[in-house]
mmCIF file of C-alpha atoms and ligand atoms in Angstrom:
data_model
loop_
_atom_site.group_PDB
_atom_site.id
_atom_site.type_symbol
_atom_site.label_atom_id
_atom_site.label_comp_id
_atom_site.label_asym_id
_atom_site.label_seq_id
_atom_site.Cartn_x
_atom_site.Cartn_y
_atom_site.Cartn_z
ATOM 1 C CA MET F 1 146.801 151.407 16.842
ATOM 2 C CA THR F 2 149.869 154.724 16.637
ATOM 3 C CA GLU F 3 147.426 156.834 18.891
ATOM 4 C CA PRO F 4 146.176 156.088 22.539
ATOM 5 C CA PHE F 5 143.914 153.957 23.148
ATOM 6 C CA THR F 6 143.091 152.454 26.538
ATOM 7 C CA ILE F 7 141.514 148.697 27.191
ATOM 8 C CA ALA F 8 140.779 148.071 30.539
ATOM 9 C CA ILE F 9 140.203 144.803 32.055
ATOM 10 C CA ASP F 10 139.223 144.168 35.661
ATOM 11 C CA GLY F 11 137.945 141.471 37.205
ATOM 12 C CA PRO F 12 138.143 139.013 40.382
ATOM 13 C CA ALA F 13 141.493 136.961 41.163
ATOM 14 C CA ALA F 14 142.126 134.030 38.787
ATOM 15 C CA ALA F 15 139.096 134.560 36.544
ATOM 16 C CA GLY F 16 141.731 134.726 33.498
ATOM 17 C CA LYS F 17 142.304 138.429 33.075
ATOM 18 C CA GLY F 18 145.990 137.979 33.052
ATOM 19 C CA THR F 19 145.880 135.268 30.297
ATOM 20 C CA ILE F 20 143.125 137.606 28.252
ATOM 21 C CA SER F 21 145.197 140.863 28.889
ATOM 22 C CA ARG F 22 148.952 139.682 27.480
ATOM 23 C CA ALA F 23 146.216 137.353 24.405
ATOM 24 C CA VAL F 24 144.595 141.111 23.279
ATOM 25 C CA ALA F 25 147.904 143.147 24.199
ATOM 26 C CA ALA F 26 149.952 140.979 21.777
ATOM 27 C CA HIS F 27 147.020 140.376 19.126
ATOM 28 C CA PHE F 28 146.598 144.528 18.911
ATOM 29 C CA ASN F 29 150.539 145.078 19.454
ATOM 30 C CA CYS F 30 150.354 147.130 22.767
ATOM 31 C CA ALA F 31 151.764 147.353 25.709
ATOM 32 C CA HIS F 32 150.488 145.409 28.825
ATOM 33 C CA LEU F 33 149.932 146.637 32.670
ATOM 34 C CA ASP F 34 148.957 143.863 35.148
ATOM 35 C CA THR F 35 148.680 146.246 38.174
ATOM 36 C CA GLY F 36 147.909 143.575 40.124
ATOM 37 C CA LEU F 37 151.502 143.018 40.636
ATOM 38 C CA LEU F 38 151.977 146.391 41.562
ATOM 39 C CA TYR F 39 149.974 146.013 44.517
ATOM 40 C CA ARG F 40 151.951 142.025 45.054
ATOM 41 C CA ALA F 41 155.460 144.414 44.995
ATOM 42 C CA VAL F 42 153.753 146.342 48.089
ATOM 43 C CA GLY F 43 152.562 143.957 49.672
ATOM 44 C CA ALA F 44 155.744 141.869 49.476
ATOM 45 C CA LYS F 45 157.406 144.992 50.973
ATOM 46 C CA MET F 46 154.148 145.145 54.087
ATOM 47 C CA LEU F 47 155.980 141.387 54.808
ATOM 48 C CA LEU F 48 159.268 142.395 55.026
ATOM 49 C CA GLY F 49 158.165 145.282 57.700
ATOM 50 C CA GLN F 50 157.687 148.725 55.647
ATOM 51 C CA ASP F 51 155.122 150.877 55.681
ATOM 52 C CA PRO F 52 153.180 150.226 52.855
ATOM 53 C CA ALA F 53 152.357 153.692 51.852
ATOM 54 C CA ASP F 54 156.277 154.437 52.576
ATOM 55 C CA ALA F 55 156.486 151.701 50.121
ATOM 56 C CA ALA F 56 154.060 152.186 47.523
ATOM 57 C CA ARG F 57 155.351 155.926 47.160
ATOM 58 C CA GLY F 58 159.487 154.667 46.109
ATOM 59 C CA LEU F 59 157.908 151.102 43.863
ATOM 60 C CA THR F 60 160.443 151.467 41.610
ATOM 61 C CA ALA F 61 160.252 148.821 37.933
ATOM 62 C CA ALA F 62 162.760 146.735 39.554
ATOM 63 C CA ASP F 63 160.259 145.749 42.370
ATOM 64 C CA THR F 64 157.662 144.087 40.227
ATOM 65 C CA GLN F 65 159.761 141.617 39.517
ATOM 66 C CA GLY F 66 160.465 138.372 40.915
ATOM 67 C CA ALA F 67 158.709 134.980 41.502
ATOM 68 C CA GLY F 68 157.897 135.476 45.034
ATOM 69 C CA LEU F 69 155.466 137.660 44.213
ATOM 70 C CA ARG F 70 152.325 134.956 42.898
ATOM 71 C CA SER F 71 152.976 133.594 46.195
ATOM 72 C CA PRO F 72 149.622 133.162 47.897
ATOM 73 C CA GLU F 73 150.622 135.294 51.213
ATOM 74 C CA VAL F 74 152.132 137.558 48.599
ATOM 75 C CA ALA F 75 148.606 137.888 47.013
ATOM 76 C CA GLN F 76 146.647 137.855 50.187
ATOM 77 C CA ALA F 77 148.803 141.319 51.571
ATOM 78 C CA ALA F 78 148.750 142.439 48.058
ATOM 79 C CA SER F 79 144.780 142.806 49.046
ATOM 80 C CA ARG F 80 145.072 143.683 52.661
ATOM 81 C CA VAL F 81 147.331 146.957 51.118
ATOM 82 C CA ALA F 82 144.770 147.234 48.119
ATOM 83 C CA VAL F 83 142.081 148.587 51.125
ATOM 84 C CA LEU F 84 144.499 151.466 52.126
ATOM 85 C CA PRO F 85 143.371 154.403 50.019
ATOM 86 C CA GLU F 86 147.042 156.427 50.668
ATOM 87 C CA VAL F 87 148.537 153.319 48.563
ATOM 88 C CA ARG F 88 146.248 153.506 45.708
ATOM 89 C CA ALA F 89 146.649 157.308 45.522
ATOM 90 C CA ALA F 90 150.452 156.910 45.384
ATOM 91 C CA LEU F 91 149.996 153.675 42.441
ATOM 92 C CA LEU F 92 147.730 156.475 40.741
ATOM 93 C CA ASP F 93 149.492 158.175 38.075
ATOM 94 C CA PHE F 94 152.072 155.560 37.119
ATOM 95 C CA GLN F 95 148.733 153.901 35.771
ATOM 96 C CA ARG F 96 147.099 156.652 34.387
ATOM 97 C CA SER F 97 149.894 157.835 31.794
ATOM 98 C CA PHE F 98 150.958 154.160 31.509
ATOM 99 C CA ALA F 99 147.053 153.542 29.863
ATOM 100 C CA ARG F 100 147.567 156.914 27.708
ATOM 101 C CA ARG F 101 150.554 155.641 25.918
ATOM 102 C CA ALA F 102 151.241 156.260 22.310
ATOM 103 C CA GLY F 103 150.352 152.688 20.521
ATOM 104 C CA GLY F 104 147.539 151.240 23.126
ATOM 105 C CA ALA F 105 147.475 149.789 26.724
ATOM 106 C CA VAL F 106 145.547 147.462 28.054
ATOM 107 C CA LEU F 107 145.546 147.520 31.671
ATOM 108 C CA ASP F 108 144.660 144.340 33.746
ATOM 109 C CA GLY F 109 143.213 144.954 37.357
ATOM 110 C CA ARG F 110 140.034 145.217 39.922
ATOM 111 C CA ASP F 111 139.392 149.480 39.211
ATOM 112 C CA ILE F 112 140.514 150.314 35.880
ATOM 113 C CA GLY F 113 137.369 150.991 34.157
ATOM 114 C CA THR F 114 136.235 152.847 37.103
ATOM 115 C CA VAL F 115 138.749 154.325 38.673
ATOM 116 C CA ILE F 116 142.079 154.769 36.757
ATOM 117 C CA CYS F 117 140.493 154.827 33.230
ATOM 118 C CA PRO F 118 136.744 155.488 33.136
ATOM 119 C CA GLN F 119 136.845 156.732 29.648
ATOM 120 C CA ALA F 120 138.922 153.640 28.658
ATOM 121 C CA GLU F 121 137.854 152.899 24.986
ATOM 122 C CA VAL F 122 136.915 149.484 25.995
ATOM 123 C CA LYS F 123 136.678 148.146 29.613
ATOM 124 C CA LEU F 124 136.173 144.390 29.725
ATOM 125 C CA PHE F 125 134.461 142.254 33.435
ATOM 126 C CA VAL F 126 136.430 139.163 33.003
ATOM 127 C CA THR F 127 134.684 136.733 35.823
ATOM 128 C CA ALA F 128 133.641 133.163 36.716
ATOM 129 C CA SER F 129 132.414 131.504 39.374
ATOM 130 C CA ALA F 130 134.786 131.051 42.791
ATOM 131 C CA GLU F 131 134.970 127.133 42.773
ATOM 132 C CA VAL F 132 135.522 127.440 38.578
ATOM 133 C CA ARG F 133 138.729 130.082 39.648
ATOM 134 C CA ALA F 134 139.938 128.430 42.798
ATOM 135 C CA GLN F 135 140.635 125.736 40.733
ATOM 136 C CA ARG F 136 142.585 127.279 37.787
ATOM 137 C CA ARG F 137 144.502 128.703 40.700
ATOM 138 C CA TYR F 138 145.338 125.426 42.574
ATOM 139 C CA ALA F 139 146.374 123.855 38.902
ATOM 140 C CA GLU F 140 148.817 126.500 39.118
ATOM 141 C CA LEU F 141 150.160 126.791 42.375
ATOM 142 C CA VAL F 142 150.669 122.792 42.281
ATOM 143 C CA ALA F 143 152.382 123.458 38.576
ATOM 144 C CA GLY F 144 154.625 126.185 40.596
ATOM 145 C CA GLY F 145 155.813 123.642 43.445
ATOM 146 C CA SER F 146 152.958 124.501 46.047
ATOM 147 C CA GLU F 147 151.808 122.359 48.286
ATOM 148 C CA VAL F 148 148.685 123.752 49.214
ATOM 149 C CA SER F 149 145.122 121.929 49.712
ATOM 150 C CA PRO F 150 142.058 122.769 47.113
ATOM 151 C CA ALA F 151 139.873 123.657 49.842
ATOM 152 C CA GLN F 152 142.684 126.497 51.178
ATOM 153 C CA VAL F 153 142.944 128.023 47.627
ATOM 154 C CA LEU F 154 139.422 127.783 47.663
ATOM 155 C CA ALA F 155 138.844 129.999 50.961
ATOM 156 C CA ASP F 156 141.603 132.017 49.855
ATOM 157 C CA VAL F 157 140.029 133.010 46.350
ATOM 158 C CA ARG F 158 136.481 133.718 48.874
ATOM 159 C CA GLU F 159 138.531 136.244 51.023
ATOM 160 C CA ARG F 160 140.700 138.114 48.527
ATOM 161 C CA ASP F 161 137.266 138.237 46.142
ATOM 162 C CA ALA F 162 134.929 139.663 49.617
ATOM 163 C CA ARG F 163 137.771 142.057 50.844
ATOM 164 C CA ASP F 164 138.399 143.619 46.998
ATOM 165 C CA ARG F 165 134.603 144.048 46.785
ATOM 166 C CA ASP F 166 133.809 145.503 49.981
ATOM 167 C CA ARG F 167 135.818 147.600 50.454
ATOM 168 C CA ALA F 168 135.300 151.710 50.689
ATOM 169 C CA ALA F 169 138.034 152.570 48.003
ATOM 170 C CA ALA F 170 137.913 151.526 44.926
ATOM 171 C CA PRO F 171 136.521 148.501 45.243
ATOM 172 C CA LEU F 172 136.319 145.434 42.560
ATOM 173 C CA LYS F 173 132.922 145.824 40.470
ATOM 174 C CA PRO F 174 132.112 146.273 36.524
ATOM 175 C CA ALA F 175 131.709 149.624 34.730
ATOM 176 C CA PRO F 176 127.996 150.524 34.021
ATOM 177 C CA ASP F 177 129.430 150.315 30.240
ATOM 178 C CA ALA F 178 131.758 147.277 30.821
ATOM 179 C CA VAL F 179 131.643 144.371 28.891
ATOM 180 C CA THR F 180 131.240 141.066 30.679
ATOM 181 C CA ILE F 181 132.679 137.613 29.759
ATOM 182 C CA ASP F 182 132.158 135.336 32.326
ATOM 183 C CA THR F 183 134.627 132.377 31.524
ATOM 184 C CA SER F 184 133.320 129.575 33.619
ATOM 185 C CA ASP F 185 132.664 127.176 30.650
ATOM 186 C CA MET F 186 134.682 128.784 28.249
ATOM 187 C CA THR F 187 138.605 127.904 27.208
ATOM 188 C CA ILE F 188 140.747 130.199 26.900
ATOM 189 C CA ASP F 189 141.084 130.331 23.104
ATOM 190 C CA GLN F 190 136.687 130.908 23.593
ATOM 191 C CA ALA F 191 137.499 134.173 26.095
ATOM 192 C CA VAL F 192 140.537 135.673 24.143
ATOM 193 C CA THR F 193 138.190 135.867 20.996
ATOM 194 C CA ARG F 194 134.815 137.042 23.024
ATOM 195 C CA ALA F 195 137.586 139.840 24.326
ATOM 196 C CA ILE F 196 139.415 140.873 20.586
ATOM 197 C CA GLY F 197 135.135 140.605 19.353
ATOM 198 C CA ALA F 198 134.919 143.336 21.601
ATOM 199 C CA VAL F 199 137.921 145.159 21.148
ATOM 200 C CA GLU F 200 137.131 145.251 17.693
ATOM 201 C CA ARG F 201 133.360 146.396 17.820
ATOM 202 C CA ALA F 202 135.242 149.422 19.549
ATOM 203 C CA ARG F 203 137.692 150.476 17.235
ATOM 204 C CA THR F 204 135.778 149.847 14.234
ATOM 205 C CA GLY F 205 132.645 152.470 16.202
HETATM 206 O O1 DC U 308 145.702 141.027 40.131
HETATM 207 P P1 DC U 308 146.213 140.797 41.464
HETATM 208 O O2 DC U 308 145.899 139.218 41.587
HETATM 209 O O3 DC U 308 147.577 140.057 40.860
HETATM 210 O O4 DC U 308 145.898 141.489 42.479
HETATM 211 C C1 DC U 308 146.215 141.315 43.632
HETATM 212 C C2 DC U 308 145.788 142.013 45.392
HETATM 213 O O5 DC U 308 145.929 143.477 44.692
HETATM 214 C C3 DC U 308 144.149 141.761 44.764
HETATM 215 O O6 DC U 308 143.388 141.540 45.752
HETATM 216 C C4 DC U 308 143.680 143.240 44.841
HETATM 217 C C5 DC U 308 144.888 143.666 44.500
HETATM 218 N N1 DC U 308 144.647 144.595 43.372
HETATM 219 C C6 DC U 308 143.963 145.954 43.179
HETATM 220 O O7 DC U 308 143.333 146.534 44.750
HETATM 221 N N2 DC U 308 143.474 147.015 41.695
HETATM 222 C C7 DC U 308 143.925 146.257 40.918
HETATM 223 N N3 DC U 308 143.946 147.323 40.191
HETATM 224 C C8 DC U 308 145.005 144.927 40.898
HETATM 225 C C9 DC U 308 144.898 144.540 41.710
#
């Protein structure tokens, strides 16, 4: 791809968006932006006492790096700052220009197909049952050395789902023209194949 070509991948926490997005970006050799990291970086700054809107306005690339951003505490903080319209507005231009860069871009998040890039050439909504998502997140957290219980992770996933879906500003929902991929009963390879197929169809029109 040499022209701008936007692939929007939305969905709830731990549905497989990240894995699918990285695989799609590698397959089509285009750039990838995990937009959740922007909100996590703002959430981490809020936990350190900063005003979230100021943090969002002053965000740098370096702020979006670091293993600490993957913790459950930061995930909850990200979901809390994500309800603030000032935070979302401060992150909008960066995401839109990333989406239209030459060579194509994959963006994954919650509102890419609905608010950030309603004109995206491809929109996918990747989902899975809350139980399956919590199991996957639990395995990831335990592998990373966190001490959590399965029940706690499920409660966290449900709480974040409710906040992301019910907020007034850019709530989590599929765009009307999004292709939904439910990964509950799929392997990673099956989900990636499905996503690549949807992009191929859009490219060949
Ligand atoms: O994708 P993630 O789990 O890293 O996202 C963390 C939180 O950030 C998520 O609970 C809601 C928020 N978020 C958002 O509101 N909009 C996005 N485009 C991406 C993430």
